[in-house]
Backbone as a ProteinNet text record, in pm:
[ID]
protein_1_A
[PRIMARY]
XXXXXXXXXXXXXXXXXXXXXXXXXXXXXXXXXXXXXXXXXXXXXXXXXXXXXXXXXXXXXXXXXXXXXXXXXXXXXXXXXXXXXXXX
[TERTIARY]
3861.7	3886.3	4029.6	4086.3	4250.7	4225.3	4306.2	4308.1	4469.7	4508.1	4615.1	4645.1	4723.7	4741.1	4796.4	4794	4848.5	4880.6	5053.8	5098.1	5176.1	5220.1	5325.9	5437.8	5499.2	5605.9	5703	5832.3	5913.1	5895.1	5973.2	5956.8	6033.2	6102	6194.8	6054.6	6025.1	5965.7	5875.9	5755.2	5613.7	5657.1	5769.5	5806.2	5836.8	5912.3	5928.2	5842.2	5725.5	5569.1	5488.9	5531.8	5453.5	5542.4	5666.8	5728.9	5686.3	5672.2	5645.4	5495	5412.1	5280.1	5252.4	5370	5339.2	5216.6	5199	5097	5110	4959.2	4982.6	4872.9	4946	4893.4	4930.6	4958.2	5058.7	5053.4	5156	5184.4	5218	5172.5	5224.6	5281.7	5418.4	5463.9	5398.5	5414	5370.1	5386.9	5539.9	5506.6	5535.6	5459.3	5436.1	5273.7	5234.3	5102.7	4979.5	4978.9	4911.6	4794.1	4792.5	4678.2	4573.4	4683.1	4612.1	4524	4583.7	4507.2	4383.8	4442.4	4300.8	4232.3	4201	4073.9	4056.6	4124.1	4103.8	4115.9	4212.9	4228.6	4353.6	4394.3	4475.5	4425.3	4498.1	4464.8	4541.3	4516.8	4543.8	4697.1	4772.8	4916.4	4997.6	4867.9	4948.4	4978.3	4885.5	4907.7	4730.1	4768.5	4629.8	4575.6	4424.3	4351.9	4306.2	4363.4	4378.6	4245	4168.2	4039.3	4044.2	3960.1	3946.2	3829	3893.8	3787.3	3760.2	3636.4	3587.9	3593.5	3703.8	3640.6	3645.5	3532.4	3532.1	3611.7	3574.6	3683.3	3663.6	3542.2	3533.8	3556.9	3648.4	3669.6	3573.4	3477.8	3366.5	3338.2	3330.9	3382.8	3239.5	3256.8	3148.2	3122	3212.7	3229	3361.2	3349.6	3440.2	3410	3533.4	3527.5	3642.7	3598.7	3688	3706.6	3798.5	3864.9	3883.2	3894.1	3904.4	3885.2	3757	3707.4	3834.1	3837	3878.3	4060.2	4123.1	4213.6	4225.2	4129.3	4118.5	4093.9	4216.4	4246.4	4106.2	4044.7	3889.6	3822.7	3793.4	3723.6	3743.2	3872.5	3927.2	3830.9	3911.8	3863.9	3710.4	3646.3	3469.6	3469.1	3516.6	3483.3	3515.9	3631.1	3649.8	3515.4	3481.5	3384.6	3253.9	3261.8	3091.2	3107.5	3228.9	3235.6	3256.1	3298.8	3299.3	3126.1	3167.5	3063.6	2973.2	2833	2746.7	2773.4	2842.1	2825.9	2696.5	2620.4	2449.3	2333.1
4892.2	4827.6	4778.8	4745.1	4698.8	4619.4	4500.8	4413	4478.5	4440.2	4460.8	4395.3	4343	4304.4	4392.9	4412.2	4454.8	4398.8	4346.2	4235.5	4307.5	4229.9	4306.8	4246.9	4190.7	4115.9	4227.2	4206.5	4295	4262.3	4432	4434.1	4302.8	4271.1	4127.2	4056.9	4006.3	3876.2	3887.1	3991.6	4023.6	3992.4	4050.3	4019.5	3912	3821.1	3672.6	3592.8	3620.9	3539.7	3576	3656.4	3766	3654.1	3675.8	3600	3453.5	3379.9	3213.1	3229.8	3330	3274.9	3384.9	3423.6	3446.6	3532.1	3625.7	3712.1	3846	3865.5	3988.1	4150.9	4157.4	4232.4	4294	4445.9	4527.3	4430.1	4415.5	4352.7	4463.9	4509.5	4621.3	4606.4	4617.4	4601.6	4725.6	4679.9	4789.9	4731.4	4749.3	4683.2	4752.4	4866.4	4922.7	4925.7	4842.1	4787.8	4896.9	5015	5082.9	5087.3	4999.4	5017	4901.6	4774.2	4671.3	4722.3	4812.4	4818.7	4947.7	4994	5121.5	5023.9	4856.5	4802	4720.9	4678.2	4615.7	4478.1	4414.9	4275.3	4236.1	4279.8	4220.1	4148.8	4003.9	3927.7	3970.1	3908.9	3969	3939.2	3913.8	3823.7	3905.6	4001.1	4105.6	4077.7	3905.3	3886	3922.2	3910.5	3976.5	3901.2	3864.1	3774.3	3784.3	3844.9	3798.5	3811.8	3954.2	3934.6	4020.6	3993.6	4102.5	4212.7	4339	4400.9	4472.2	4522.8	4615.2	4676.8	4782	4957.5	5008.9	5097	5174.9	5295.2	5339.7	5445.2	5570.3	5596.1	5659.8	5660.3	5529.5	5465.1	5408.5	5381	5300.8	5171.9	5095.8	4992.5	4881.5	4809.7	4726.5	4633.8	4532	4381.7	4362.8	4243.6	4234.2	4045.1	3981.1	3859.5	3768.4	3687	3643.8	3508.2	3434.8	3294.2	3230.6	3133.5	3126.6	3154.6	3213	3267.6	3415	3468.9	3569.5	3583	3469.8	3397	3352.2	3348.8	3289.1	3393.9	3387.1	3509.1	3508.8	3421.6	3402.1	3506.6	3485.2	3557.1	3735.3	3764	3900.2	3937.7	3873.1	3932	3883.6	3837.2	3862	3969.7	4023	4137.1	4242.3	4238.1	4402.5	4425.6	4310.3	4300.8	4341.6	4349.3	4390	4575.5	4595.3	4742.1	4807.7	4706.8	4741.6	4777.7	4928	4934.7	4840.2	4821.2	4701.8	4770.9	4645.3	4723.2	4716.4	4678.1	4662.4	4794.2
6081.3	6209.6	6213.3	6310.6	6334.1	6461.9	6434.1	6532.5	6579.1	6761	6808.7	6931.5	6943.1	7078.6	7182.6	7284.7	7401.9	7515.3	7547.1	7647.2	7734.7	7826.9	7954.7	7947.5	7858.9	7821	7726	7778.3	7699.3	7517.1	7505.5	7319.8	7255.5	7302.1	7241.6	7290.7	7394.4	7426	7271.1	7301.4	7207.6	7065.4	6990.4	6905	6846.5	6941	6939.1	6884.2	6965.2	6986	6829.3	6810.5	6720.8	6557.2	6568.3	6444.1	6463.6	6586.5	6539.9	6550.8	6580.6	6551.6	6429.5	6364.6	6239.9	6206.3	6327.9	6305.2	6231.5	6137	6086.3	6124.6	6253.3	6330.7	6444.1	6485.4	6575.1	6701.5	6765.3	6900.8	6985.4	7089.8	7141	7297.6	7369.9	7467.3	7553	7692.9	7807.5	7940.8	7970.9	8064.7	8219.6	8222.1	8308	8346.4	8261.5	8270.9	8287.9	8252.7	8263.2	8165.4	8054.6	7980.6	8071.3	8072.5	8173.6	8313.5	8383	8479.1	8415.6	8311.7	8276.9	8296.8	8169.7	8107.5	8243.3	8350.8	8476.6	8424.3	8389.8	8326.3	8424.3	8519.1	8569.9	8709.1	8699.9	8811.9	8984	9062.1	9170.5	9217.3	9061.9	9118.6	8998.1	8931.5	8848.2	8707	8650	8551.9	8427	8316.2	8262.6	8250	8201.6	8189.1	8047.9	7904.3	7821.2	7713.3	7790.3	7698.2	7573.4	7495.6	7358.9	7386.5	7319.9	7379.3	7229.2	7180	7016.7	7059	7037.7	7028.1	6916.9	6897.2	6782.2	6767.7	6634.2	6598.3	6754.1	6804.4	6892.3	7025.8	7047	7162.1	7287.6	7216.6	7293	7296.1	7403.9	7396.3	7364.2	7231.3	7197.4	7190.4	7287.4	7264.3	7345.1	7411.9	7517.6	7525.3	7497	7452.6	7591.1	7668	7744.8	7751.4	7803.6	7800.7	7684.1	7614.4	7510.3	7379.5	7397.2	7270	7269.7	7363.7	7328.2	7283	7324	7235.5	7100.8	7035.4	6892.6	6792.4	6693.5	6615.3	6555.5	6508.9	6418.2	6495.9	6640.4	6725.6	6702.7	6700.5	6703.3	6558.3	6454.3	6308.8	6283.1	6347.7	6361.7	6414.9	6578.3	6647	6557.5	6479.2	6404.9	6265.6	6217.8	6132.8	6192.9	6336.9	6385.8	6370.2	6387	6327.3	6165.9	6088.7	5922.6	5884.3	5808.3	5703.4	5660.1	5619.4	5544.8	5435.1	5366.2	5153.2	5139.8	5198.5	5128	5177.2
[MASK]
++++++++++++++++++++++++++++++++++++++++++++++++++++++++++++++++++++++++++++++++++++++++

């Protein structure tokens, strides 16, 4: 599983954000917003609403986490764990 973000903020801004919150995990710029409007997360003033979404390796989407929860890195790295292997 891989956690990633995807923002509409230029490659400087994402990067920025990315070094003081010291994250270890792809930040990805787009700000032609076209992935945003694929998943339909954009508000009606064109800004995203910031949710997490699981997809699996097959691109199916298995979990879709919104407002705060879906802000909280804990939250992300549970969602990629509902797709890891059971060692048991």
């Amino acid at each position: 599983a891989q956690i990633m973000e995807i923002g509409i903020n230029s490659p400087e801004a994402t990067r920025t954000c990315g070094e003081k919150l010291a994250l270890k995990f792809p930040l990805l710029s787009e700000r032609g917003k076209k992935v945003s409007k694929a998943y339909a997360v954009l508000s009606s003033l064109g800004l995203p609403s910031r949710p997490t979404f699981v997809i699996d390796a097959h691109g199916v989407i298995r979990q879709i986490d919104r407002g705060g929860r879906a802000m909280a890195p804990a939250s992300a790295k549970q969602a990629c764990n509902l797709l890891m292997p059971s060692s048991s």
